[in-house]
Amino acid sequence: MGDTGNYAVIDPATGKLDRRIFSDQAIYDEEMEKIFGRAWLMIGHESLVPGTDDFFHTYMGEDPVILTRDGGGRLHALLNMCRHRGNRVVRCDDGNAKRFMCTYHGWTYRNDGALEYVPGEAQAYYDALDKPSLGLIEARVETYAGIVFATWAEDAPSLEAYLGDARWYLDTVFNRRDGGMQALGPMKWLEPVNWKTLVDNCSDNYHVPTSHLSSARVQTRFLGRPPLSHEDQFASPNRHAFVNGHSLTFRDADDGVPRFVHGMSKETMQLFQEYHEATMPEVEQRLGTLRARRVQLANHSIFPNGILGLRLALPRGPLKTEFWHFVLVERDAPDELKRAIRIGSQANNGAAGMFEQDDVDNWRQVSLASTSRLGRRHPQDLSMGLGHAGPHPDYPGLVSERYISENNQRLFYRRWEEFMNAESWAQIPLDPITAHLDGTTTLRG
Ligand code: FES
Ligand SMILES: [Fe+2]
């Protein structure tokens, strides 16, 4: 690893990864500036602020942010910091308000961020306060299929360019229905893990038959789900792809079988099957035939820290991450189906999720390994599948030959280096958009 501003943590020839990036406070502080200070960050979903004057309290990295919908319906991401002394102007999780009054001295902001009222403006400030320059600090906001992203960087590319060809895959989950999606939750909890361990894990299917063996057996026995084995994983036609820092895994889906989501069981299968068949014409019109009938996004991450559908993985220090887990459901799906997905999702992922608990234990150990004086002298080995990925005629991005590969992990840490070593967005490379987004979907839904 080089000096600050000259990171070389992953060796592309060997896949060796410097462990210090998981526990070093100085590196973490620089990540907050160079990654979380300028990437497009997932901050919420439009369905969390459906009406005018609704707000939802969220975070960008460690910075508290209020997602608001103003009286004209426009979204804003506002730093929750009064411009006077810095008090928070919102102290609750969500609500509906035209204005936010700071409870220290009473400065009052509109929900578009403008500073509207200051006690004693004439008497105490002699009408000399420059109110227009003292609105709440505002980030850029854009949405993709209802998911709200924000960035502090004025020189960041558009969200469309940032997501790039990853949308080709993301659409197969987030952009299927005309009615869009609805976010339920969040469930929140803290874990003693570095934020990168879970992003890394989102393209790691290698661990599944080992780490999740007992959870999978429970699913096979009680839900009728197929058993897991290494042999099936190694023979799987599924793939990994990497675009612009986004790690994607996807299934070569069977046309006639419902798309896998949590909540499928012997009891609910018919419900999922009927929904799949009833909605396929609409999905095909929206996504085109190949994506509608043959492709399903599976585990993935949106750089830097958007994972598992809509989950905010909020860094809280090198060895602490706060999870906000939402369940996304298609708004026009039958209530019975939504209920099955919600219960199934929480049984697998979430604070008490069976699979989640298997995973968190791994992430915790991996994070802690980097605090060992001796252990950190020895790099991680991410050499699996080196030299076995490249362009593919049907699938955009850099595609691995096999489902089980560490190509996405190597490229994720390279993307991390690109952000950490760049002085500005002009130095961060972006893949050109080349994928054919067949069908009628757009960035906005
Ligand atoms: S800190 Fe907000 S009004 Fe003084
Ligand atoms: Fe897992």
Tab-separated table of C-alpha atoms and ligand atoms in Angstrom:
chain	number	residue	atom	x	y	z
A	1	MET	CA	0.000	0.000	0.000
A	2	GLY	CA	1.414	3.413	-0.932
A	3	ASP	CA	1.177	6.727	0.851
A	4	THR	CA	-2.108	8.535	1.236
A	5	GLY	CA	-3.443	9.347	-2.227
A	6	ASN	CA	-1.448	6.541	-3.810
A	7	TYR	CA	-3.193	3.357	-2.847
A	8	ALA	CA	-2.296	0.036	-4.450
A	9	VAL	CA	-4.126	-2.459	-2.236
A	10	ILE	CA	-5.044	-5.179	-4.735
A	11	ASP	CA	-2.449	-6.837	-6.929
A	12	PRO	CA	-4.270	-7.504	-10.220
A	13	ALA	CA	-1.761	-10.203	-11.197
A	14	THR	CA	-2.142	-12.294	-8.042
A	15	GLY	CA	-5.360	-11.130	-6.361
A	16	LYS	CA	-3.518	-10.413	-3.090
A	17	LEU	CA	-5.366	-7.787	-1.036
A	18	ASP	CA	-3.872	-5.636	1.736
A	19	ARG	CA	-5.946	-6.266	4.881
A	20	ARG	CA	-5.288	-2.892	6.461
A	21	ILE	CA	-8.121	-1.285	4.494
A	22	PHE	CA	-10.610	-2.991	6.830
A	23	SER	CA	-9.523	-1.462	10.123
A	24	ASP	CA	-7.265	1.549	9.652
A	25	GLN	CA	-8.825	4.765	10.977
A	26	ALA	CA	-6.860	7.086	8.648
A	27	ILE	CA	-7.924	5.078	5.592
A	28	TYR	CA	-11.519	5.107	6.806
A	29	ASP	CA	-11.419	8.899	7.233
A	30	GLU	CA	-10.142	9.251	3.693
A	31	GLU	CA	-12.890	6.924	2.423
A	32	MET	CA	-15.476	9.291	3.928
A	33	GLU	CA	-14.016	12.146	1.839
A	34	LYS	CA	-13.034	10.452	-1.372
A	35	ILE	CA	-15.718	7.781	-1.727
A	36	PHE	CA	-18.715	8.787	0.390
A	37	GLY	CA	-18.028	12.479	-0.236
A	38	ARG	CA	-18.402	12.169	-3.986
A	39	ALA	CA	-20.045	8.916	-5.166
A	40	TRP	CA	-23.777	8.699	-5.874
A	41	LEU	CA	-25.156	7.154	-2.678
A	42	MET	CA	-28.442	5.316	-2.252
A	43	ILE	CA	-30.368	7.271	0.403
A	44	GLY	CA	-33.941	6.008	0.221
A	45	HIS	CA	-36.939	5.404	-1.996
A	46	GLU	CA	-39.579	7.724	-3.421
A	47	SER	CA	-42.282	5.636	-1.725
A	48	LEU	CA	-40.899	6.750	1.667
A	49	VAL	CA	-41.922	10.328	0.842
A	50	PRO	CA	-45.011	9.779	-1.327
A	51	GLY	CA	-46.821	13.073	-0.656
A	52	THR	CA	-45.880	16.742	-0.760
A	53	ASP	CA	-44.133	17.920	2.434
A	54	ASP	CA	-43.234	14.344	3.435
A	55	PHE	CA	-39.727	13.801	4.773
A	56	PHE	CA	-37.548	10.825	5.688
A	57	HIS	CA	-34.396	11.077	7.772
A	58	THR	CA	-31.421	9.229	6.280
A	59	TYR	CA	-27.629	9.388	5.954
A	60	MET	CA	-24.951	9.904	3.332
A	61	GLY	CA	-21.960	8.086	4.815
A	62	GLU	CA	-21.894	9.440	8.377
A	63	ASP	CA	-23.669	12.699	7.529
A	64	PRO	CA	-27.315	13.032	8.625
A	65	VAL	CA	-29.531	14.000	5.707
A	66	ILE	CA	-33.213	14.861	5.379
A	67	LEU	CA	-34.864	13.541	2.226
A	68	THR	CA	-37.789	15.888	1.576
A	69	ARG	CA	-40.492	16.332	-1.031
A	70	ASP	CA	-41.291	20.029	-1.258
A	71	GLY	CA	-44.676	21.622	-1.936
A	72	GLY	CA	-44.069	21.349	-5.686
A	73	GLY	CA	-43.250	17.639	-5.469
A	74	ARG	CA	-39.473	18.054	-5.943
A	75	LEU	CA	-37.082	15.892	-3.948
A	76	HIS	CA	-34.274	17.403	-1.872
A	77	ALA	CA	-31.432	15.896	0.169
A	78	LEU	CA	-30.569	18.400	2.898
A	79	LEU	CA	-27.756	18.149	5.421
A	80	ASN	CA	-29.426	18.004	8.831
A	81	MET	CA	-27.298	20.798	10.276
A	82	CYS	CA	-28.537	24.238	11.204
A	83	ARG	CA	-26.369	26.833	9.504
A	84	HIS	CA	-26.122	28.826	12.760
A	85	ARG	CA	-24.330	26.618	15.329
A	86	GLY	CA	-24.966	23.233	13.703
A	87	ASN	CA	-27.843	21.809	15.708
A	88	ARG	CA	-29.935	19.135	13.985
A	89	VAL	CA	-33.168	20.616	12.673
A	90	VAL	CA	-34.941	17.231	12.419
A	91	ARG	CA	-34.880	14.806	15.385
A	92	CYS	CA	-37.269	12.092	14.188
A	93	ASP	CA	-37.250	9.349	11.561
A	94	ASP	CA	-39.912	10.703	9.214
A	95	GLY	CA	-43.008	12.872	9.018
A	96	ASN	CA	-44.755	15.639	7.146
A	97	ALA	CA	-43.741	19.272	7.598
A	98	LYS	CA	-43.534	22.408	5.493
A	99	ARG	CA	-40.807	23.820	7.751
A	100	PHE	CA	-38.066	22.647	10.107
A	101	MET	CA	-37.389	24.813	13.159
A	102	CYS	CA	-34.044	24.537	14.904
A	103	THR	CA	-34.682	24.024	18.598
A	104	TYR	CA	-31.555	25.947	19.688
A	105	HIS	CA	-32.337	29.550	18.631
A	106	GLY	CA	-35.305	29.066	16.338
A	107	TRP	CA	-33.908	29.536	12.837
A	108	THR	CA	-36.571	28.034	10.558
A	109	TYR	CA	-36.030	26.441	7.154
A	110	ARG	CA	-38.498	25.560	4.404
A	111	ASN	CA	-38.526	21.932	3.297
A	112	ASP	CA	-36.650	22.938	0.131
A	113	GLY	CA	-33.805	24.037	2.412
A	114	ALA	CA	-34.236	27.811	2.216
A	115	LEU	CA	-33.759	29.748	5.468
A	116	GLU	CA	-37.127	31.451	5.926
A	117	TYR	CA	-37.239	32.922	9.434
A	118	VAL	CA	-34.653	34.068	11.967
A	119	PRO	CA	-35.767	35.389	15.378
A	120	GLY	CA	-34.549	38.971	15.826
A	121	GLU	CA	-33.567	39.396	12.204
A	122	ALA	CA	-34.124	43.165	12.474
A	123	GLN	CA	-33.434	43.739	16.163
A	124	ALA	CA	-30.464	41.434	16.744
A	125	TYR	CA	-28.962	41.202	13.278
A	126	TYR	CA	-29.758	44.793	12.137
A	127	ASP	CA	-31.190	43.216	8.921
A	128	ALA	CA	-27.618	42.392	7.913
A	129	LEU	CA	-27.920	38.587	7.876
A	130	ASP	CA	-27.408	37.120	4.388
A	131	LYS	CA	-30.316	34.661	4.616
A	132	PRO	CA	-30.218	33.408	0.997
A	133	SER	CA	-26.676	32.086	1.533
A	134	LEU	CA	-27.650	30.289	4.750
A	135	GLY	CA	-30.041	27.604	3.535
A	136	LEU	CA	-29.473	23.977	4.541
A	137	ILE	CA	-26.590	22.431	2.587
A	138	GLU	CA	-28.133	20.550	-0.334
A	139	ALA	CA	-26.836	17.512	-2.213
A	140	ARG	CA	-27.635	16.661	-5.841
A	141	VAL	CA	-30.529	14.214	-6.070
A	142	GLU	CA	-31.577	11.850	-8.861
A	143	THR	CA	-33.739	8.749	-8.920
A	144	TYR	CA	-33.506	5.387	-10.607
A	145	ALA	CA	-36.755	3.370	-10.728
A	146	GLY	CA	-37.910	5.083	-7.534
A	147	ILE	CA	-34.638	4.569	-5.643
A	148	VAL	CA	-33.279	7.918	-4.500
A	149	PHE	CA	-29.569	8.642	-4.897
A	150	ALA	CA	-27.647	11.732	-3.823
A	151	THR	CA	-24.103	13.048	-4.154
A	152	TRP	CA	-22.189	15.941	-2.630
A	153	ALA	CA	-19.984	16.207	-5.734
A	154	GLU	CA	-20.882	18.965	-8.154
A	155	ASP	CA	-18.550	17.420	-10.726
A	156	ALA	CA	-20.084	13.928	-10.489
A	157	PRO	CA	-21.503	12.516	-13.734
A	158	SER	CA	-25.261	11.996	-14.076
A	159	LEU	CA	-26.757	9.045	-12.190
A	160	GLU	CA	-27.503	7.502	-15.590
A	161	ALA	CA	-23.796	7.558	-16.498
A	162	TYR	CA	-22.817	6.426	-12.987
A	163	LEU	CA	-25.036	3.333	-13.145
A	164	GLY	CA	-24.163	2.812	-16.808
A	165	ASP	CA	-24.746	-0.665	-18.161
A	166	ALA	CA	-25.482	-1.975	-14.647
A	167	ARG	CA	-29.035	-0.830	-15.377
A	168	TRP	CA	-29.379	-3.621	-17.910
A	169	TYR	CA	-29.276	-6.017	-14.958
A	170	LEU	CA	-30.833	-3.839	-12.255
A	171	ASP	CA	-33.982	-3.325	-14.350
A	172	THR	CA	-34.734	-7.061	-14.115
A	173	VAL	CA	-35.585	-6.589	-10.432
A	174	PHE	CA	-36.256	-2.890	-9.854
A	175	ASN	CA	-38.005	-1.857	-13.059
A	176	ARG	CA	-40.403	-4.664	-13.931
A	177	ARG	CA	-43.844	-3.191	-13.373
A	178	ASP	CA	-45.564	-0.022	-14.585
A	179	GLY	CA	-46.675	0.688	-11.000
A	180	GLY	CA	-43.115	0.631	-9.654
A	181	MET	CA	-42.015	-0.568	-6.248
A	182	GLN	CA	-42.771	0.202	-2.649
A	183	ALA	CA	-40.251	0.166	0.207
A	184	LEU	CA	-41.304	-1.459	3.499
A	185	GLY	CA	-39.242	-0.795	6.600
A	186	PRO	CA	-36.487	-0.201	7.491
A	187	MET	CA	-35.285	-2.617	10.125
A	188	LYS	CA	-32.120	-1.100	11.664
A	189	TRP	CA	-29.217	-2.626	13.537
A	190	LEU	CA	-25.485	-2.245	14.127
A	191	GLU	CA	-22.757	-4.793	13.407
A	192	PRO	CA	-19.026	-4.732	14.242
A	193	VAL	CA	-17.973	-5.103	10.600
A	194	ASN	CA	-16.160	-2.999	8.022
A	195	TRP	CA	-18.535	-1.781	5.299
A	196	LYS	CA	-16.451	-3.325	2.507
A	197	THR	CA	-16.735	-6.884	3.809
A	198	LEU	CA	-20.427	-7.038	3.014
A	199	VAL	CA	-20.068	-5.383	-0.386
A	200	ASP	CA	-17.422	-7.993	-1.195
A	201	ASN	CA	-19.823	-10.695	0.045
A	202	CYS	CA	-22.577	-9.649	-2.356
A	203	SER	CA	-20.732	-11.283	-5.263
A	204	ASP	CA	-19.492	-14.210	-3.221
A	205	ASN	CA	-21.561	-17.257	-4.066
A	206	TYR	CA	-18.631	-19.507	-3.169
A	207	HIS	CA	-19.533	-19.285	0.529
A	208	VAL	CA	-23.157	-20.244	0.146
A	209	PRO	CA	-23.034	-24.070	0.348
A	210	THR	CA	-20.566	-23.857	3.264
A	211	SER	CA	-21.683	-20.896	5.396
A	212	HIS	CA	-25.379	-21.395	4.819
A	213	LEU	CA	-25.511	-25.182	4.903
A	214	SER	CA	-27.696	-25.422	8.007
A	215	SER	CA	-29.966	-22.550	6.929
A	216	ALA	CA	-30.362	-24.096	3.494
A	217	ARG	CA	-31.231	-27.469	5.015
A	218	VAL	CA	-33.953	-25.821	7.072
A	219	GLN	CA	-35.304	-24.238	3.884
A	220	THR	CA	-35.201	-27.528	2.007
A	221	ARG	CA	-36.960	-29.362	4.783
A	222	PHE	CA	-39.655	-26.845	5.656
A	223	LEU	CA	-40.109	-24.747	2.513
A	224	GLY	CA	-39.413	-27.355	-0.152
A	225	ARG	CA	-36.558	-25.347	-1.624
A	226	PRO	CA	-33.919	-27.263	-3.635
A	227	PRO	CA	-30.857	-28.401	-1.661
A	228	LEU	CA	-27.577	-26.512	-2.034
A	229	SER	CA	-24.340	-28.123	-3.106
A	230	HIS	CA	-20.930	-27.063	-4.319
A	231	GLU	CA	-21.390	-29.259	-7.384
A	232	ASP	CA	-24.539	-27.361	-8.413
A	233	GLN	CA	-22.796	-24.036	-7.872
A	234	PHE	CA	-19.754	-25.009	-9.941
A	235	ALA	CA	-21.959	-26.265	-12.799
A	236	SER	CA	-24.318	-23.286	-12.684
A	237	PRO	CA	-24.889	-21.327	-15.915
A	238	ASN	CA	-25.342	-18.177	-13.805
A	239	ARG	CA	-22.719	-15.445	-14.054
A	240	HIS	CA	-21.042	-12.450	-12.465
A	241	ALA	CA	-20.656	-9.121	-14.223
A	242	PHE	CA	-18.921	-5.893	-13.254
A	243	VAL	CA	-19.738	-2.386	-14.474
A	244	ASN	CA	-18.382	0.956	-13.163
A	245	GLY	CA	-17.759	-0.381	-9.667
A	246	HIS	CA	-21.102	-2.178	-9.465
A	247	SER	CA	-20.843	-5.891	-8.727
A	248	LEU	CA	-23.654	-7.939	-10.220
A	249	THR	CA	-24.503	-11.586	-10.099
A	250	PHE	CA	-27.359	-12.868	-12.195
A	251	ARG	CA	-29.324	-15.985	-12.941
A	252	ASP	CA	-29.908	-17.509	-16.311
A	253	ALA	CA	-33.609	-17.622	-15.455
A	254	ASP	CA	-36.020	-20.282	-16.606
A	255	ASP	CA	-38.767	-18.650	-18.607
A	256	GLY	CA	-41.657	-20.565	-17.100
A	257	VAL	CA	-40.615	-20.380	-13.450
A	258	PRO	CA	-41.351	-17.438	-11.148
A	259	ARG	CA	-38.403	-15.175	-10.428
A	260	PHE	CA	-36.783	-16.246	-7.197
A	261	VAL	CA	-37.557	-13.992	-4.270
A	262	HIS	CA	-37.696	-14.724	-0.577
A	263	GLY	CA	-41.078	-16.000	0.531
A	264	MET	CA	-41.399	-18.837	-1.985
A	265	SER	CA	-42.393	-22.105	-0.386
A	266	LYS	CA	-44.562	-25.151	-1.044
A	267	GLU	CA	-47.543	-23.192	0.296
A	268	THR	CA	-46.987	-19.991	-1.686
A	269	MET	CA	-45.624	-21.417	-4.949
A	270	GLN	CA	-48.921	-21.330	-6.808
A	271	LEU	CA	-49.399	-17.687	-5.881
A	272	PHE	CA	-45.937	-16.825	-7.241
A	273	GLN	CA	-46.551	-18.892	-10.388
A	274	GLU	CA	-49.852	-17.153	-11.148
A	275	TYR	CA	-48.309	-13.733	-10.588
A	276	HIS	CA	-45.360	-14.583	-12.828
A	277	GLU	CA	-47.622	-15.670	-15.692
A	278	ALA	CA	-50.073	-12.782	-15.292
A	279	THR	CA	-47.353	-10.117	-15.315
A	280	MET	CA	-44.999	-11.542	-17.957
A	281	PRO	CA	-46.586	-9.679	-20.934
A	282	GLU	CA	-46.125	-6.352	-19.113
A	283	VAL	CA	-42.593	-7.238	-18.025
A	284	GLU	CA	-41.668	-8.303	-21.550
A	285	GLN	CA	-42.953	-5.040	-22.960
A	286	ARG	CA	-40.924	-3.114	-20.399
A	287	LEU	CA	-37.656	-5.088	-20.544
A	288	GLY	CA	-37.617	-6.799	-23.934
A	289	THR	CA	-37.670	-10.563	-24.409
A	290	LEU	CA	-34.159	-11.563	-23.313
A	291	ARG	CA	-34.177	-9.649	-20.042
A	292	ALA	CA	-37.806	-10.450	-19.215
A	293	ARG	CA	-37.579	-14.156	-19.916
A	294	ARG	CA	-33.986	-15.175	-19.291
A	295	VAL	CA	-32.234	-12.824	-16.862
A	296	GLN	CA	-32.713	-12.218	-13.155
A	297	LEU	CA	-30.399	-10.053	-11.104
A	298	ALA	CA	-29.300	-11.906	-7.949
A	299	ASN	CA	-26.973	-10.677	-5.178
A	300	HIS	CA	-25.298	-7.438	-6.161
A	301	SER	CA	-23.858	-4.187	-4.893
A	302	ILE	CA	-24.134	-0.669	-6.251
A	303	PHE	CA	-20.862	1.142	-5.606
A	304	PRO	CA	-19.966	1.995	-2.969
A	305	ASN	CA	-22.357	0.446	-0.436
A	306	GLY	CA	-25.826	-0.248	-1.841
A	307	ILE	CA	-26.523	-3.939	-1.319
A	308	LEU	CA	-29.232	-6.610	-1.270
A	309	GLY	CA	-31.977	-4.699	-3.063
A	310	LEU	CA	-32.635	-1.626	-0.954
A	311	ARG	CA	-30.364	-1.788	2.048
A	312	LEU	CA	-28.366	1.129	3.368
A	313	ALA	CA	-25.062	-0.114	4.815
A	314	LEU	CA	-24.005	3.001	6.665
A	315	PRO	CA	-20.368	3.198	7.772
A	316	ARG	CA	-20.005	4.120	11.437
A	317	GLY	CA	-16.240	3.731	11.815
A	318	PRO	CA	-13.717	1.234	10.409
A	319	LEU	CA	-15.184	-1.594	12.470
A	320	LYS	CA	-18.843	-0.647	12.641
A	321	THR	CA	-21.665	-0.609	10.082
A	322	GLU	CA	-25.299	0.314	10.618
A	323	PHE	CA	-27.738	-1.618	8.453
A	324	TRP	CA	-31.085	-0.269	7.313
A	325	HIS	CA	-32.847	-3.165	5.666
A	326	PHE	CA	-35.909	-2.480	3.519
A	327	VAL	CA	-38.100	-4.966	1.708
A	328	LEU	CA	-39.005	-3.828	-1.794
A	329	VAL	CA	-42.227	-5.164	-3.250
A	330	GLU	CA	-43.978	-4.449	-6.521
A	331	ARG	CA	-46.687	-1.954	-5.656
A	332	ASP	CA	-49.410	-3.588	-7.736
A	333	ALA	CA	-48.718	-7.132	-6.532
A	334	PRO	CA	-51.515	-8.839	-4.524
A	335	ASP	CA	-51.315	-8.194	-0.760
A	336	GLU	CA	-50.953	-11.918	-0.110
A	337	LEU	CA	-47.816	-12.022	-2.251
A	338	LYS	CA	-46.373	-8.901	-0.621
A	339	ARG	CA	-46.941	-10.465	2.769
A	340	ALA	CA	-45.169	-13.694	1.768
A	341	ILE	CA	-42.189	-11.712	0.412
A	342	ARG	CA	-41.996	-9.501	3.502
A	343	ILE	CA	-42.036	-12.446	5.905
A	344	GLY	CA	-39.647	-14.481	3.730
A	345	SER	CA	-37.218	-11.599	3.391
A	346	GLN	CA	-37.084	-11.026	7.136
A	347	ALA	CA	-36.628	-14.737	7.804
A	348	ASN	CA	-33.514	-14.714	5.594
A	349	ASN	CA	-32.083	-11.197	5.733
A	350	GLY	CA	-32.484	-8.783	8.607
A	351	ALA	CA	-31.364	-8.739	12.219
A	352	ALA	CA	-32.891	-12.147	12.953
A	353	GLY	CA	-32.557	-13.576	9.431
A	354	MET	CA	-31.094	-17.069	9.289
A	355	PHE	CA	-28.810	-16.351	6.347
A	356	GLU	CA	-27.900	-12.932	7.716
A	357	GLN	CA	-26.589	-14.380	10.961
A	358	ASP	CA	-24.379	-16.837	9.079
A	359	ASP	CA	-23.018	-13.962	6.993
A	360	VAL	CA	-22.464	-11.435	9.755
A	361	ASP	CA	-20.300	-13.839	11.683
A	362	ASN	CA	-18.040	-14.182	8.611
A	363	TRP	CA	-17.942	-10.419	8.020
A	364	ARG	CA	-17.045	-9.818	11.650
A	365	GLN	CA	-14.157	-12.294	11.557
A	366	VAL	CA	-12.851	-10.933	8.250
A	367	SER	CA	-12.954	-7.373	9.622
A	368	LEU	CA	-11.252	-8.379	12.862
A	369	ALA	CA	-8.497	-10.300	11.048
A	370	SER	CA	-7.191	-6.979	9.827
A	371	THR	CA	-6.653	-5.763	13.383
A	372	SER	CA	-4.223	-8.589	14.142
A	373	ARG	CA	-0.665	-7.291	14.186
A	374	LEU	CA	0.605	-10.500	12.651
A	375	GLY	CA	-2.397	-11.226	10.467
A	376	ARG	CA	-2.270	-7.905	8.644
A	377	ARG	CA	1.217	-8.699	7.378
A	378	HIS	CA	-0.356	-11.412	5.243
A	379	PRO	CA	-2.739	-10.379	2.468
A	380	GLN	CA	-6.118	-11.856	1.595
A	381	ASP	CA	-6.042	-14.220	-1.378
A	382	LEU	CA	-8.581	-13.254	-4.048
A	383	SER	CA	-7.076	-15.229	-6.915
A	384	MET	CA	-10.071	-17.333	-7.940
A	385	GLY	CA	-10.785	-17.190	-11.663
A	386	LEU	CA	-7.913	-14.838	-12.506
A	387	GLY	CA	-7.807	-14.362	-16.263
A	388	HIS	CA	-11.239	-15.907	-16.770
A	389	ALA	CA	-13.473	-12.900	-17.373
A	390	GLY	CA	-14.084	-10.610	-20.316
A	391	PRO	CA	-16.707	-9.140	-22.623
A	392	HIS	CA	-19.673	-11.354	-23.526
A	393	PRO	CA	-21.838	-11.152	-26.668
A	394	ASP	CA	-25.149	-11.183	-24.740
A	395	TYR	CA	-24.326	-9.675	-21.358
A	396	PRO	CA	-22.912	-6.174	-20.786
A	397	GLY	CA	-19.967	-5.398	-18.497
A	398	LEU	CA	-16.968	-7.534	-17.708
A	399	VAL	CA	-18.431	-11.013	-17.344
A	400	SER	CA	-16.895	-13.932	-15.480
A	401	GLU	CA	-16.782	-17.315	-17.202
A	402	ARG	CA	-18.142	-19.076	-14.123
A	403	TYR	CA	-20.679	-18.300	-11.429
A	404	ILE	CA	-18.071	-18.956	-8.758
A	405	SER	CA	-15.329	-16.382	-9.260
A	406	GLU	CA	-13.551	-13.575	-7.400
A	407	ASN	CA	-13.432	-11.325	-10.430
A	408	ASN	CA	-15.990	-8.888	-9.015
A	409	GLN	CA	-14.119	-8.652	-5.717
A	410	ARG	CA	-10.811	-7.859	-7.432
A	411	LEU	CA	-12.511	-5.195	-9.552
A	412	PHE	CA	-14.367	-3.739	-6.560
A	413	TYR	CA	-11.089	-3.123	-4.730
A	414	ARG	CA	-9.616	-1.680	-7.926
A	415	ARG	CA	-12.593	0.686	-8.136
A	416	TRP	CA	-11.932	1.585	-4.501
A	417	GLU	CA	-8.339	2.501	-5.486
A	418	GLU	CA	-9.613	4.599	-8.400
A	419	PHE	CA	-11.761	6.680	-6.059
A	420	MET	CA	-9.136	6.917	-3.314
A	421	ASN	CA	-6.380	7.970	-5.722
A	422	ALA	CA	-8.405	10.532	-7.721
A	423	GLU	CA	-8.262	14.241	-6.969
A	424	SER	CA	-11.561	14.875	-8.728
A	425	TRP	CA	-14.243	13.098	-10.736
A	426	ALA	CA	-12.301	13.929	-13.918
A	427	GLN	CA	-9.759	11.272	-12.863
A	428	ILE	CA	-12.328	8.527	-12.178
A	429	PRO	CA	-12.904	6.376	-15.268
A	430	LEU	CA	-16.446	5.513	-16.385
A	431	ASP	CA	-17.369	2.709	-18.750
A	432	PRO	CA	-19.332	3.966	-21.770
A	433	ILE	CA	-22.993	2.947	-22.020
A	434	THR	CA	-23.178	0.265	-24.686
A	435	ALA	CA	-25.987	-2.053	-23.580
A	436	HIS	CA	-29.209	-2.174	-25.558
A	437	LEU	CA	-31.934	-1.420	-23.054
A	438	ASP	CA	-34.732	-3.094	-24.995
A	439	GLY	CA	-38.305	-2.350	-23.930
A	440	THR	CA	-40.038	0.735	-22.637
A	441	THR	CA	-38.383	1.230	-19.236
A	442	THR	CA	-36.544	4.446	-18.531
A	443	LEU	CA	-34.215	5.607	-15.798
A	444	ARG	CA	-37.180	7.069	-13.935
A	445	GLY	CA	-39.266	3.909	-14.047
B	1	FES	S1	-28.045	26.488	16.149
B	1	FES	FE1	-29.852	26.539	15.034
B	1	FES	S2	-30.733	28.455	15.527
B	1	FES	FE2	-28.825	28.454	16.566
B	2	FE	FE	-24.308	-15.280	2.562
